[in-house]
């Protein structure tokens, strides 16, 4: 059952993997096998966005791992993300503080710090009032940046809103309208941007965490604000602040260099490499990768179908380790 659950997890069949791993936990006969099943069930629950249950899984085994173990980085990161979405920000902060200083981990720490700063001050028992949780829509926030004739608007904090429920209407030359519908809310979130300058066309890209709207502006002139409603206040600040105008060409070049230099690290970089190889592979190569990985219990990844297609791929653990198959 554990092996079947791992197979389903590899193919991103998270619901099936969760059921198989839950059964493996119930039928396990030793602690090592049980903890392995709990760990991978946590990964499956993260894929299903069932963060409360995933948090409970990682919490139950976290005391039994330390930084010398290979699984420490991934479990700590996933545990921290689950805690963040369950609003256990202090625990999430401890998790990410224990990880390396990668840019991704630092971004998570900044997000956690921002949430902790927004949290209301502690009250005495006599002063305590029921705290209203932020709605899904109240967690949305926006940012934008411009590079030459390209303006990008990022809608952040949209992780709990399914991609298929996010609609963006682009109406040149001045209007962009959002309509996001959360499964937990009765009515949609609607916002219309009356943009500072004109644009000719645009495109939309959705990811799990955000929606990015890229607009091709009518000219390369720098926008001093995102919307026309902000122009008066922005202009007043420019006149009286005595601030020197920004060198936007220099900022553009710096931003481009920063984006180009940002590369994934550790497990993320390795996974991205495997994903790139698989995505660009021929059908035979993909079959070879799937067959070798599954039959070897995750210890062999081959791209040679002529070699692995003839016979079963036997496990080949790293030196000093032993492959052991558990009866399901």
PDB file of C-alpha atoms in Angstrom:
ATOM      1  CA  UNK A   1       0.000   0.000   0.000  1.00  0.00           C
ATOM      2  CA  UNK A   2       2.845   2.394   0.789  1.00  0.00           C
ATOM      3  CA  UNK A   3       4.449   1.739  -2.617  1.00  0.00           C
ATOM      4  CA  UNK A   4       1.075   2.165  -4.359  1.00  0.00           C
ATOM      5  CA  UNK A   5       0.575   5.471  -2.544  1.00  0.00           C
ATOM      6  CA  UNK A   6       4.018   6.662  -3.655  1.00  0.00           C
ATOM      7  CA  UNK A   7       3.205   5.735  -7.262  1.00  0.00           C
ATOM      8  CA  UNK A   8      -0.021   7.763  -7.139  1.00  0.00           C
ATOM      9  CA  UNK A   9       1.889  10.677  -5.591  1.00  0.00           C
ATOM     10  CA  UNK A  10       4.465  10.616  -8.417  1.00  0.00           C
ATOM     11  CA  UNK A  11       1.644  10.911 -10.981  1.00  0.00           C
ATOM     12  CA  UNK A  12       0.041  13.714  -8.899  1.00  0.00           C
ATOM     13  CA  UNK A  13      -3.083  11.645  -8.170  1.00  0.00           C
ATOM     14  CA  UNK A  14      -3.289  13.240  -4.763  1.00  0.00           C
ATOM     15  CA  UNK A  15      -6.759  12.030  -3.708  1.00  0.00           C
ATOM     16  CA  UNK A  16      -5.920   8.417  -4.566  1.00  0.00           C
ATOM     17  CA  UNK A  17      -2.511   8.714  -2.880  1.00  0.00           C
ATOM     18  CA  UNK A  18      -4.141  10.077   0.270  1.00  0.00           C
ATOM     19  CA  UNK A  19      -6.546   7.117   0.490  1.00  0.00           C
ATOM     20  CA  UNK A  20      -3.791   4.556  -0.117  1.00  0.00           C
ATOM     21  CA  UNK A  21      -1.385   6.128   2.363  1.00  0.00           C
ATOM     22  CA  UNK A  22      -4.100   6.446   5.014  1.00  0.00           C
ATOM     23  CA  UNK A  23      -4.787   2.727   4.672  1.00  0.00           C
ATOM     24  CA  UNK A  24      -1.040   2.044   4.834  1.00  0.00           C
ATOM     25  CA  UNK A  25      -0.854   3.998   8.110  1.00  0.00           C
ATOM     26  CA  UNK A  26      -3.708   1.977   9.608  1.00  0.00           C
ATOM     27  CA  UNK A  27      -2.186  -1.361   8.569  1.00  0.00           C
ATOM     28  CA  UNK A  28       1.490  -0.585   9.242  1.00  0.00           C
ATOM     29  CA  UNK A  29       3.261  -2.987  11.592  1.00  0.00           C
ATOM     30  CA  UNK A  30       6.291  -0.863  12.502  1.00  0.00           C
ATOM     31  CA  UNK A  31       6.966   2.768  13.327  1.00  0.00           C
ATOM     32  CA  UNK A  32       9.414   3.389  10.463  1.00  0.00           C
ATOM     33  CA  UNK A  33       6.911   2.345   7.804  1.00  0.00           C
ATOM     34  CA  UNK A  34       4.115   4.248   9.541  1.00  0.00           C
ATOM     35  CA  UNK A  35       6.137   7.488   9.721  1.00  0.00           C
ATOM     36  CA  UNK A  36       7.081   7.144   6.049  1.00  0.00           C
ATOM     37  CA  UNK A  37       3.395   6.810   5.129  1.00  0.00           C
ATOM     38  CA  UNK A  38       2.447   9.799   7.341  1.00  0.00           C
ATOM     39  CA  UNK A  39       5.139  11.947   5.721  1.00  0.00           C
ATOM     40  CA  UNK A  40       3.998  11.211   2.156  1.00  0.00           C
ATOM     41  CA  UNK A  41       0.335  11.565   3.119  1.00  0.00           C
ATOM     42  CA  UNK A  42       1.253  15.084   4.256  1.00  0.00           C
ATOM     43  CA  UNK A  43       2.650  15.779   0.763  1.00  0.00           C
ATOM     44  CA  UNK A  44      -0.559  14.416  -0.827  1.00  0.00           C
ATOM     45  CA  UNK A  45      -2.730  16.611   1.416  1.00  0.00           C
ATOM     46  CA  UNK A  46      -0.644  19.659   0.435  1.00  0.00           C
ATOM     47  CA  UNK A  47      -1.418  18.820  -3.196  1.00  0.00           C
ATOM     48  CA  UNK A  48      -5.129  18.759  -2.265  1.00  0.00           C
ATOM     49  CA  UNK A  49      -4.738  22.081  -0.371  1.00  0.00           C
ATOM     50  CA  UNK A  50      -6.046  20.440   2.797  1.00  0.00           C
ATOM     51  CA  UNK A  51      -3.571  22.379   4.884  1.00  0.00           C
ATOM     52  CA  UNK A  52      -5.025  21.671   8.354  1.00  0.00           C
ATOM     53  CA  UNK A  53      -4.716  17.901   7.893  1.00  0.00           C
ATOM     54  CA  UNK A  54      -1.270  18.256   6.289  1.00  0.00           C
ATOM     55  CA  UNK A  55      -0.143  20.359   9.270  1.00  0.00           C
ATOM     56  CA  UNK A  56      -1.278  17.589  11.644  1.00  0.00           C
ATOM     57  CA  UNK A  57       0.661  14.951   9.650  1.00  0.00           C
ATOM     58  CA  UNK A  58       3.920  16.893   9.655  1.00  0.00           C
ATOM     59  CA  UNK A  59       3.479  17.884  13.310  1.00  0.00           C
ATOM     60  CA  UNK A  60       3.159  14.230  14.367  1.00  0.00           C
ATOM     61  CA  UNK A  61       6.550  13.256  12.878  1.00  0.00           C
ATOM     62  CA  UNK A  62       8.500  16.526  13.046  1.00  0.00           C
ATOM     63  CA  UNK A  63      10.016  15.815  16.458  1.00  0.00           C
ATOM     64  CA  UNK A  64      11.624  12.659  15.010  1.00  0.00           C
ATOM     65  CA  UNK A  65      13.670  14.364  12.275  1.00  0.00           C
ATOM     66  CA  UNK A  66      16.759  16.558  12.455  1.00  0.00           C
ATOM     67  CA  UNK A  67      18.753  18.734  10.077  1.00  0.00           C
ATOM     68  CA  UNK A  68      21.146  15.905   9.151  1.00  0.00           C
ATOM     69  CA  UNK A  69      18.395  13.900   7.431  1.00  0.00           C
ATOM     70  CA  UNK A  70      17.825  14.156   3.667  1.00  0.00           C
ATOM     71  CA  UNK A  71      14.113  14.797   4.165  1.00  0.00           C
ATOM     72  CA  UNK A  72      14.607  17.668   6.637  1.00  0.00           C
ATOM     73  CA  UNK A  73      14.503  20.529   4.106  1.00  0.00           C
ATOM     74  CA  UNK A  74      11.363  19.392   2.285  1.00  0.00           C
ATOM     75  CA  UNK A  75       9.371  18.390   5.382  1.00  0.00           C
ATOM     76  CA  UNK A  76      10.285  21.611   7.208  1.00  0.00           C
ATOM     77  CA  UNK A  77       9.330  23.726   4.181  1.00  0.00           C
ATOM     78  CA  UNK A  78       6.002  21.941   3.599  1.00  0.00           C
ATOM     79  CA  UNK A  79       5.235  22.062   7.345  1.00  0.00           C
ATOM     80  CA  UNK A  80       5.945  25.798   7.365  1.00  0.00           C
ATOM     81  CA  UNK A  81       3.690  26.421   4.341  1.00  0.00           C
ATOM     82  CA  UNK A  82       0.862  24.386   5.913  1.00  0.00           C
ATOM     83  CA  UNK A  83       1.209  26.388   9.163  1.00  0.00           C
ATOM     84  CA  UNK A  84       1.122  29.652   7.175  1.00  0.00           C
ATOM     85  CA  UNK A  85      -2.181  28.802   5.502  1.00  0.00           C
ATOM     86  CA  UNK A  86      -3.583  27.630   8.855  1.00  0.00           C
ATOM     87  CA  UNK A  87      -2.534  31.050  10.235  1.00  0.00           C
ATOM     88  CA  UNK A  88      -0.030  29.491  12.678  1.00  0.00           C
ATOM     89  CA  UNK A  89       2.431  32.203  11.698  1.00  0.00           C
ATOM     90  CA  UNK A  90       4.804  31.825  14.673  1.00  0.00           C
ATOM     91  CA  UNK A  91       5.346  28.120  13.945  1.00  0.00           C
ATOM     92  CA  UNK A  92       5.697  28.845  10.221  1.00  0.00           C
ATOM     93  CA  UNK A  93       8.376  31.415  11.040  1.00  0.00           C
ATOM     94  CA  UNK A  94      10.335  28.884  13.125  1.00  0.00           C
ATOM     95  CA  UNK A  95      10.231  26.398  10.239  1.00  0.00           C
ATOM     96  CA  UNK A  96      11.546  28.803   7.601  1.00  0.00           C
ATOM     97  CA  UNK A  97      14.155  30.215  10.019  1.00  0.00           C
ATOM     98  CA  UNK A  98      15.611  26.686  10.250  1.00  0.00           C
ATOM     99  CA  UNK A  99      16.061  26.422   6.466  1.00  0.00           C
ATOM    100  CA  UNK A 100      18.798  27.771   4.191  1.00  0.00           C
ATOM    101  CA  UNK A 101      18.865  31.400   3.024  1.00  0.00           C
ATOM    102  CA  UNK A 102      17.495  30.766  -0.474  1.00  0.00           C
ATOM    103  CA  UNK A 103      15.494  33.578  -2.063  1.00  0.00           C
ATOM    104  CA  UNK A 104      12.336  31.490  -1.927  1.00  0.00           C
ATOM    105  CA  UNK A 105      12.695  30.871   1.820  1.00  0.00           C
ATOM    106  CA  UNK A 106      13.452  34.553   2.435  1.00  0.00           C
ATOM    107  CA  UNK A 107      10.279  35.528   0.565  1.00  0.00           C
ATOM    108  CA  UNK A 108       8.265  33.217   2.827  1.00  0.00           C
ATOM    109  CA  UNK A 109       9.859  34.788   5.911  1.00  0.00           C
ATOM    110  CA  UNK A 110       8.884  38.258   4.677  1.00  0.00           C
ATOM    111  CA  UNK A 111       5.292  37.114   4.099  1.00  0.00           C
ATOM    112  CA  UNK A 112       5.145  35.615   7.600  1.00  0.00           C
ATOM    113  CA  UNK A 113       6.600  38.773   9.130  1.00  0.00           C
ATOM    114  CA  UNK A 114       4.001  40.881   7.320  1.00  0.00           C
ATOM    115  CA  UNK A 115       1.158  38.704   8.662  1.00  0.00           C
ATOM    116  CA  UNK A 116       2.564  38.890  12.203  1.00  0.00           C
ATOM    117  CA  UNK A 117       2.793  42.669  11.950  1.00  0.00           C
ATOM    118  CA  UNK A 118      -0.822  42.860  10.793  1.00  0.00           C
ATOM    119  CA  UNK A 119      -1.991  40.714  13.719  1.00  0.00           C
ATOM    120  CA  UNK A 120      -3.830  42.727  16.431  1.00  0.00           C
ATOM    121  CA  UNK A 121      -2.013  43.298  19.767  1.00  0.00           C
ATOM    122  CA  UNK A 122      -2.651  40.775  22.521  1.00  0.00           C
ATOM    123  CA  UNK A 123      -5.465  41.670  24.909  1.00  0.00           C
ATOM    124  CA  UNK A 124      -6.126  40.748  28.497  1.00  0.00           C
ATOM    125  CA  UNK A 125      -8.936  38.322  29.249  1.00  0.00           C
ATOM    126  CA  UNK A 126     -11.202  41.236  30.228  1.00  0.00           C
ATOM    127  CA  UNK A 127     -10.463  43.088  26.967  1.00  0.00           C
ATOM    128  CA  UNK A 128     -10.679  40.169  24.573  1.00  0.00           C
ATOM    129  CA  UNK A 129     -13.243  40.498  21.810  1.00  0.00           C
ATOM    130  CA  UNK A 130     -14.111  37.909  19.157  1.00  0.00           C
ATOM    131  CA  UNK A 131     -11.543  38.309  16.352  1.00  0.00           C
ATOM    132  CA  UNK A 132     -13.019  38.289  12.902  1.00  0.00           C
ATOM    133  CA  UNK A 133     -10.872  36.303  10.487  1.00  0.00           C
ATOM    134  CA  UNK A 134      -9.881  37.964   7.237  1.00  0.00           C
ATOM    135  CA  UNK A 135     -12.039  36.857   4.335  1.00  0.00           C
ATOM    136  CA  UNK A 136     -10.487  35.345   1.227  1.00  0.00           C
ATOM    137  CA  UNK A 137     -10.952  38.629  -0.614  1.00  0.00           C
ATOM    138  CA  UNK A 138      -9.379  40.721   2.160  1.00  0.00           C
ATOM    139  CA  UNK A 139      -6.172  38.718   1.699  1.00  0.00           C
ATOM    140  CA  UNK A 140      -5.825  39.870  -1.921  1.00  0.00           C
ATOM    141  CA  UNK A 141      -3.284  42.610  -2.597  1.00  0.00           C
ATOM    142  CA  UNK A 142      -1.748  44.187  -5.704  1.00  0.00           C
ATOM    143  CA  UNK A 143       1.656  45.236  -6.994  1.00  0.00           C
ATOM    144  CA  UNK A 144       2.900  46.484 -10.341  1.00  0.00           C
ATOM    145  CA  UNK A 145       6.122  47.309 -12.170  1.00  0.00           C
ATOM    146  CA  UNK A 146       7.023  48.704 -15.581  1.00  0.00           C
ATOM    147  CA  UNK A 147       9.852  47.850 -17.970  1.00  0.00           C
ATOM    148  CA  UNK A 148       9.833  49.958 -21.150  1.00  0.00           C
ATOM    149  CA  UNK A 149       6.602  49.305 -23.042  1.00  0.00           C
ATOM    150  CA  UNK A 150       5.568  46.496 -20.719  1.00  0.00           C
ATOM    151  CA  UNK A 151       3.557  46.937 -17.494  1.00  0.00           C
ATOM    152  CA  UNK A 152       2.861  43.982 -15.186  1.00  0.00           C
ATOM    153  CA  UNK A 153       0.085  43.982 -12.552  1.00  0.00           C
ATOM    154  CA  UNK A 154       0.331  41.172  -9.978  1.00  0.00           C
ATOM    155  CA  UNK A 155      -2.729  40.050  -8.018  1.00  0.00           C
ATOM    156  CA  UNK A 156      -1.263  38.345  -4.941  1.00  0.00           C
ATOM    157  CA  UNK A 157      -2.815  36.213  -2.185  1.00  0.00           C
ATOM    158  CA  UNK A 158      -5.088  34.296  -4.580  1.00  0.00           C
ATOM    159  CA  UNK A 159      -3.956  30.775  -3.620  1.00  0.00           C
ATOM    160  CA  UNK A 160      -7.340  29.755  -2.145  1.00  0.00           C
ATOM    161  CA  UNK A 161      -9.242  30.865  -5.277  1.00  0.00           C
ATOM    162  CA  UNK A 162      -9.219  28.200  -8.046  1.00  0.00           C
ATOM    163  CA  UNK A 163      -7.661  29.356 -11.318  1.00  0.00           C
ATOM    164  CA  UNK A 164     -10.845  28.526 -13.240  1.00  0.00           C
ATOM    165  CA  UNK A 165     -12.735  30.982 -10.969  1.00  0.00           C
ATOM    166  CA  UNK A 166     -10.480  33.938 -11.825  1.00  0.00           C
ATOM    167  CA  UNK A 167     -11.680  36.104 -14.713  1.00  0.00           C
ATOM    168  CA  UNK A 168      -9.723  39.063 -16.079  1.00  0.00           C
ATOM    169  CA  UNK A 169     -11.267  41.362 -18.706  1.00  0.00           C
ATOM    170  CA  UNK A 170      -8.803  43.549 -20.633  1.00  0.00           C
ATOM    171  CA  UNK A 171     -10.426  46.494 -22.429  1.00  0.00           C
ATOM    172  CA  UNK A 172      -7.926  48.739 -24.236  1.00  0.00           C
ATOM    173  CA  UNK A 173      -6.999  51.503 -23.881  1.00  0.00           C
ATOM    174  CA  UNK A 174      -7.571  52.153 -20.138  1.00  0.00           C
ATOM    175  CA  UNK A 175      -9.529  49.442 -18.306  1.00  0.00           C
ATOM    176  CA  UNK A 176      -8.756  46.103 -16.658  1.00  0.00           C
ATOM    177  CA  UNK A 177     -11.471  44.373 -14.603  1.00  0.00           C
ATOM    178  CA  UNK A 178     -11.073  41.463 -12.179  1.00  0.00           C
ATOM    179  CA  UNK A 179     -13.838  39.068 -11.149  1.00  0.00           C
ATOM    180  CA  UNK A 180     -12.669  36.387  -8.666  1.00  0.00           C
ATOM    181  CA  UNK A 181     -15.110  33.898  -7.147  1.00  0.00           C
ATOM    182  CA  UNK A 182     -14.067  32.008  -4.018  1.00  0.00           C
ATOM    183  CA  UNK A 183     -15.861  28.685  -3.285  1.00  0.00           C
ATOM    184  CA  UNK A 184     -16.251  29.931   0.309  1.00  0.00           C
ATOM    185  CA  UNK A 185     -17.963  33.229  -0.564  1.00  0.00           C
ATOM    186  CA  UNK A 186     -21.471  33.924  -1.837  1.00  0.00           C
ATOM    187  CA  UNK A 187     -20.547  36.779  -4.172  1.00  0.00           C
ATOM    188  CA  UNK A 188     -17.470  37.445  -6.347  1.00  0.00           C
ATOM    189  CA  UNK A 189     -14.693  39.960  -5.731  1.00  0.00           C
ATOM    190  CA  UNK A 190     -14.854  42.606  -8.476  1.00  0.00           C
ATOM    191  CA  UNK A 191     -12.324  45.383  -9.058  1.00  0.00           C
ATOM    192  CA  UNK A 192     -11.875  47.657 -12.066  1.00  0.00           C
ATOM    193  CA  UNK A 193      -8.610  49.502 -12.727  1.00  0.00           C
ATOM    194  CA  UNK A 194      -8.911  52.897 -14.489  1.00  0.00           C
ATOM    195  CA  UNK A 195      -5.291  52.932 -15.605  1.00  0.00           C
ATOM    196  CA  UNK A 196      -2.943  55.917 -15.616  1.00  0.00           C
ATOM    197  CA  UNK A 197      -1.926  55.513 -19.271  1.00  0.00           C
ATOM    198  CA  UNK A 198      -3.116  53.842 -22.439  1.00  0.00           C
ATOM    199  CA  UNK A 199      -2.258  50.320 -23.513  1.00  0.00           C
ATOM    200  CA  UNK A 200      -2.777  48.499 -26.800  1.00  0.00           C
ATOM    201  CA  UNK A 201      -3.062  44.842 -25.782  1.00  0.00           C
ATOM    202  CA  UNK A 202      -2.497  42.475 -22.887  1.00  0.00           C
ATOM    203  CA  UNK A 203      -2.262  38.906 -21.668  1.00  0.00           C
ATOM    204  CA  UNK A 204      -2.965  36.999 -18.450  1.00  0.00           C
ATOM    205  CA  UNK A 205      -0.977  34.255 -16.713  1.00  0.00           C
ATOM    206  CA  UNK A 206      -2.375  32.361 -13.713  1.00  0.00           C
ATOM    207  CA  UNK A 207      -0.356  30.405 -11.167  1.00  0.00           C
ATOM    208  CA  UNK A 208      -1.536  28.830  -7.932  1.00  0.00           C
ATOM    209  CA  UNK A 209      -0.442  31.787  -5.816  1.00  0.00           C
ATOM    210  CA  UNK A 210      -1.084  34.774  -8.093  1.00  0.00           C
ATOM    211  CA  UNK A 211      -2.464  36.188 -11.340  1.00  0.00           C
ATOM    212  CA  UNK A 212      -0.110  38.271 -13.513  1.00  0.00           C
ATOM    213  CA  UNK A 213      -1.543  40.720 -16.075  1.00  0.00           C
ATOM    214  CA  UNK A 214       0.944  41.940 -18.692  1.00  0.00           C
ATOM    215  CA  UNK A 215      -0.009  45.049 -20.688  1.00  0.00           C
ATOM    216  CA  UNK A 216       1.721  46.501 -23.744  1.00  0.00           C
ATOM    217  CA  UNK A 217       1.651  50.253 -23.134  1.00  0.00           C
ATOM    218  CA  UNK A 218       1.072  52.733 -25.950  1.00  0.00           C
ATOM    219  CA  UNK A 219       4.389  54.452 -25.182  1.00  0.00           C
ATOM    220  CA  UNK A 220       7.532  53.842 -23.132  1.00  0.00           C
ATOM    221  CA  UNK A 221       6.825  56.869 -20.904  1.00  0.00           C
ATOM    222  CA  UNK A 222       7.026  56.020 -17.213  1.00  0.00           C
ATOM    223  CA  UNK A 223       3.706  55.788 -15.367  1.00  0.00           C
ATOM    224  CA  UNK A 224       3.894  57.766 -12.109  1.00  0.00           C
ATOM    225  CA  UNK A 225       1.010  55.697 -10.680  1.00  0.00           C
ATOM    226  CA  UNK A 226      -1.104  52.695 -11.615  1.00  0.00           C
ATOM    227  CA  UNK A 227      -4.482  54.445 -11.766  1.00  0.00           C
ATOM    228  CA  UNK A 228      -5.640  57.920 -12.764  1.00  0.00           C
ATOM    229  CA  UNK A 229      -7.212  58.418  -9.333  1.00  0.00           C
ATOM    230  CA  UNK A 230      -3.698  58.446  -7.813  1.00  0.00           C
ATOM    231  CA  UNK A 231      -2.267  61.112 -10.147  1.00  0.00           C
ATOM    232  CA  UNK A 232      -3.121  64.255  -8.168  1.00  0.00           C
ATOM    233  CA  UNK A 233      -1.562  63.018  -4.928  1.00  0.00           C
ATOM    234  CA  UNK A 234       1.506  61.639  -6.700  1.00  0.00           C
ATOM    235  CA  UNK A 235       2.101  64.892  -8.577  1.00  0.00           C
ATOM    236  CA  UNK A 236       1.855  66.948  -5.358  1.00  0.00           C
ATOM    237  CA  UNK A 237       4.446  64.772  -3.668  1.00  0.00           C
ATOM    238  CA  UNK A 238       6.785  65.161  -6.651  1.00  0.00           C
ATOM    239  CA  UNK A 239       6.577  68.986  -6.492  1.00  0.00           C
ATOM    240  CA  UNK A 240       7.085  69.556  -2.772  1.00  0.00           C
ATOM    241  CA  UNK A 241       9.252  66.664  -1.627  1.00  0.00           C
ATOM    242  CA  UNK A 242      12.435  67.942  -3.296  1.00  0.00           C
ATOM    243  CA  UNK A 243      13.125  64.370  -4.362  1.00  0.00           C
ATOM    244  CA  UNK A 244      15.294  63.841  -7.433  1.00  0.00           C
ATOM    245  CA  UNK A 245      13.597  61.982 -10.322  1.00  0.00           C
ATOM    246  CA  UNK A 246      14.420  58.274 -10.559  1.00  0.00           C
ATOM    247  CA  UNK A 247      16.683  56.970 -13.304  1.00  0.00           C
ATOM    248  CA  UNK A 248      14.127  54.468 -14.633  1.00  0.00           C
ATOM    249  CA  UNK A 249      16.436  53.089 -17.341  1.00  0.00           C
ATOM    250  CA  UNK A 250      18.929  52.137 -14.636  1.00  0.00           C
ATOM    251  CA  UNK A 251      16.169  50.608 -12.505  1.00  0.00           C
ATOM    252  CA  UNK A 252      14.900  48.616 -15.509  1.00  0.00           C
ATOM    253  CA  UNK A 253      18.368  47.181 -16.152  1.00  0.00           C
ATOM    254  CA  UNK A 254      18.811  46.330 -12.468  1.00  0.00           C
ATOM    255  CA  UNK A 255      15.427  44.585 -12.338  1.00  0.00           C
ATOM    256  CA  UNK A 256      16.212  42.526 -15.449  1.00  0.00           C
ATOM    257  CA  UNK A 257      19.544  41.414 -13.980  1.00  0.00           C
ATOM    258  CA  UNK A 258      17.856  40.503 -10.696  1.00  0.00           C
ATOM    259  CA  UNK A 259      15.196  38.384 -12.438  1.00  0.00           C
ATOM    260  CA  UNK A 260      17.832  36.651 -14.597  1.00  0.00           C
ATOM    261  CA  UNK A 261      20.035  35.887 -11.578  1.00  0.00           C
ATOM    262  CA  UNK A 262      17.233  34.370  -9.519  1.00  0.00           C
ATOM    263  CA  UNK A 263      17.612  30.609  -9.847  1.00  0.00           C
ATOM    264  CA  UNK A 264      16.066  27.729  -7.907  1.00  0.00           C
ATOM    265  CA  UNK A 265      18.273  25.986  -5.355  1.00  0.00           C
ATOM    266  CA  UNK A 266      18.585  22.578  -3.675  1.00  0.00           C
ATOM    267  CA  UNK A 267      15.720  20.123  -4.207  1.00  0.00           C
ATOM    268  CA  UNK A 268      13.787  22.726  -6.177  1.00  0.00           C
ATOM    269  CA  UNK A 269      16.600  23.043  -8.729  1.00  0.00           C
ATOM    270  CA  UNK A 270      16.912  19.252  -9.041  1.00  0.00           C
ATOM    271  CA  UNK A 271      13.164  18.804  -9.499  1.00  0.00           C
ATOM    272  CA  UNK A 272      13.114  21.579 -12.116  1.00  0.00           C
ATOM    273  CA  UNK A 273      15.911  19.808 -14.012  1.00  0.00           C
ATOM    274  CA  UNK A 274      13.983  16.510 -14.042  1.00  0.00           C
ATOM    275  CA  UNK A 275      10.782  18.319 -15.084  1.00  0.00           C
ATOM    276  CA  UNK A 276      12.637  20.024 -17.941  1.00  0.00           C
ATOM    277  CA  UNK A 277      14.116  16.722 -19.149  1.00  0.00           C
ATOM    278  CA  UNK A 278      10.708  15.011 -19.002  1.00  0.00           C
ATOM    279  CA  UNK A 279       8.837  17.884 -20.680  1.00  0.00           C
ATOM    280  CA  UNK A 280      11.208  17.965 -23.671  1.00  0.00           C
ATOM    281  CA  UNK A 281      11.642  14.190 -23.971  1.00  0.00           C
ATOM    282  CA  UNK A 282      10.357  11.863 -26.686  1.00  0.00           C
ATOM    283  CA  UNK A 283       7.498   9.444 -25.850  1.00  0.00           C
ATOM    284  CA  UNK A 284      10.029   6.580 -25.580  1.00  0.00           C
ATOM    285  CA  UNK A 285      12.219   8.552 -23.193  1.00  0.00           C
ATOM    286  CA  UNK A 286       9.198   9.410 -21.023  1.00  0.00           C
ATOM    287  CA  UNK A 287       8.225   5.718 -20.861  1.00  0.00           C
ATOM    288  CA  UNK A 288      11.795   4.856 -19.869  1.00  0.00           C
ATOM    289  CA  UNK A 289      11.802   7.461 -17.082  1.00  0.00           C
ATOM    290  CA  UNK A 290       8.429   6.322 -15.690  1.00  0.00           C
ATOM    291  CA  UNK A 291       9.257   2.593 -15.889  1.00  0.00           C
ATOM    292  CA  UNK A 292      12.722   2.868 -14.330  1.00  0.00           C
ATOM    293  CA  UNK A 293      11.580   5.156 -11.503  1.00  0.00           C
ATOM    294  CA  UNK A 294       8.545   3.077 -10.510  1.00  0.00           C
ATOM    295  CA  UNK A 295      10.095  -0.391 -10.833  1.00  0.00           C
ATOM    296  CA  UNK A 296      13.249   0.608  -8.944  1.00  0.00           C
ATOM    297  CA  UNK A 297      11.324   2.152  -6.054  1.00  0.00           C
ATOM    298  CA  UNK A 298      12.584   5.641  -6.907  1.00  0.00           C
ATOM    299  CA  UNK A 299      16.295   4.675  -6.920  1.00  0.00           C
ATOM    300  CA  UNK A 300      16.889   4.679 -10.709  1.00  0.00           C
ATOM    301  CA  UNK A 301      15.899   7.264 -13.342  1.00  0.00           C
ATOM    302  CA  UNK A 302      16.870   6.189 -16.868  1.00  0.00           C
ATOM    303  CA  UNK A 303      16.150   7.776 -20.247  1.00  0.00           C
ATOM    304  CA  UNK A 304      17.289   4.739 -22.286  1.00  0.00           C
ATOM    305  CA  UNK A 305      14.214   2.738 -23.387  1.00  0.00           C
ATOM    306  CA  UNK A 306      16.326   0.195 -25.281  1.00  0.00           C
ATOM    307  CA  UNK A 307      17.955  -0.718 -21.967  1.00  0.00           C
ATOM    308  CA  UNK A 308      15.029  -0.598 -19.503  1.00  0.00           C
ATOM    309  CA  UNK A 309      12.349  -1.825 -21.911  1.00  0.00           C
ATOM    310  CA  UNK A 310      13.802  -5.328 -22.120  1.00  0.00           C
ATOM    311  CA  UNK A 311      13.589  -6.277 -18.460  1.00  0.00           C
ATOM    312  CA  UNK A 312      12.492  -5.175 -15.017  1.00  0.00           C
ATOM    313  CA  UNK A 313      14.612  -2.405 -13.466  1.00  0.00           C
ATOM    314  CA  UNK A 314      16.020  -3.564 -10.160  1.00  0.00           C
ATOM    315  CA  UNK A 315      16.469  -1.169  -7.193  1.00  0.00           C
ATOM    316  CA  UNK A 316      19.892   0.447  -6.939  1.00  0.00           C
ATOM    317  CA  UNK A 317      20.183   2.318  -3.608  1.00  0.00           C
ATOM    318  CA  UNK A 318      23.063   4.737  -2.899  1.00  0.00           C
ATOM    319  CA  UNK A 319      26.282   3.275  -1.414  1.00  0.00           C
ATOM    320  CA  UNK A 320      25.916   2.427   2.250  1.00  0.00           C
ATOM    321  CA  UNK A 321      22.121   2.013   2.027  1.00  0.00           C
ATOM    322  CA  UNK A 322      19.951  -1.051   1.630  1.00  0.00           C
ATOM    323  CA  UNK A 323      16.715  -1.301  -0.346  1.00  0.00           C
ATOM    324  CA  UNK A 324      13.931  -2.948   1.642  1.00  0.00           C
ATOM    325  CA  UNK A 325      10.474  -3.778   0.297  1.00  0.00           C
ATOM    326  CA  UNK A 326       7.584  -3.737   2.729  1.00  0.00           C
ATOM    327  CA  UNK A 327       4.672  -6.131   2.258  1.00  0.00           C
ATOM    328  CA  UNK A 328       1.436  -4.252   1.655  1.00  0.00           C
TER     329      UNK A 328
END
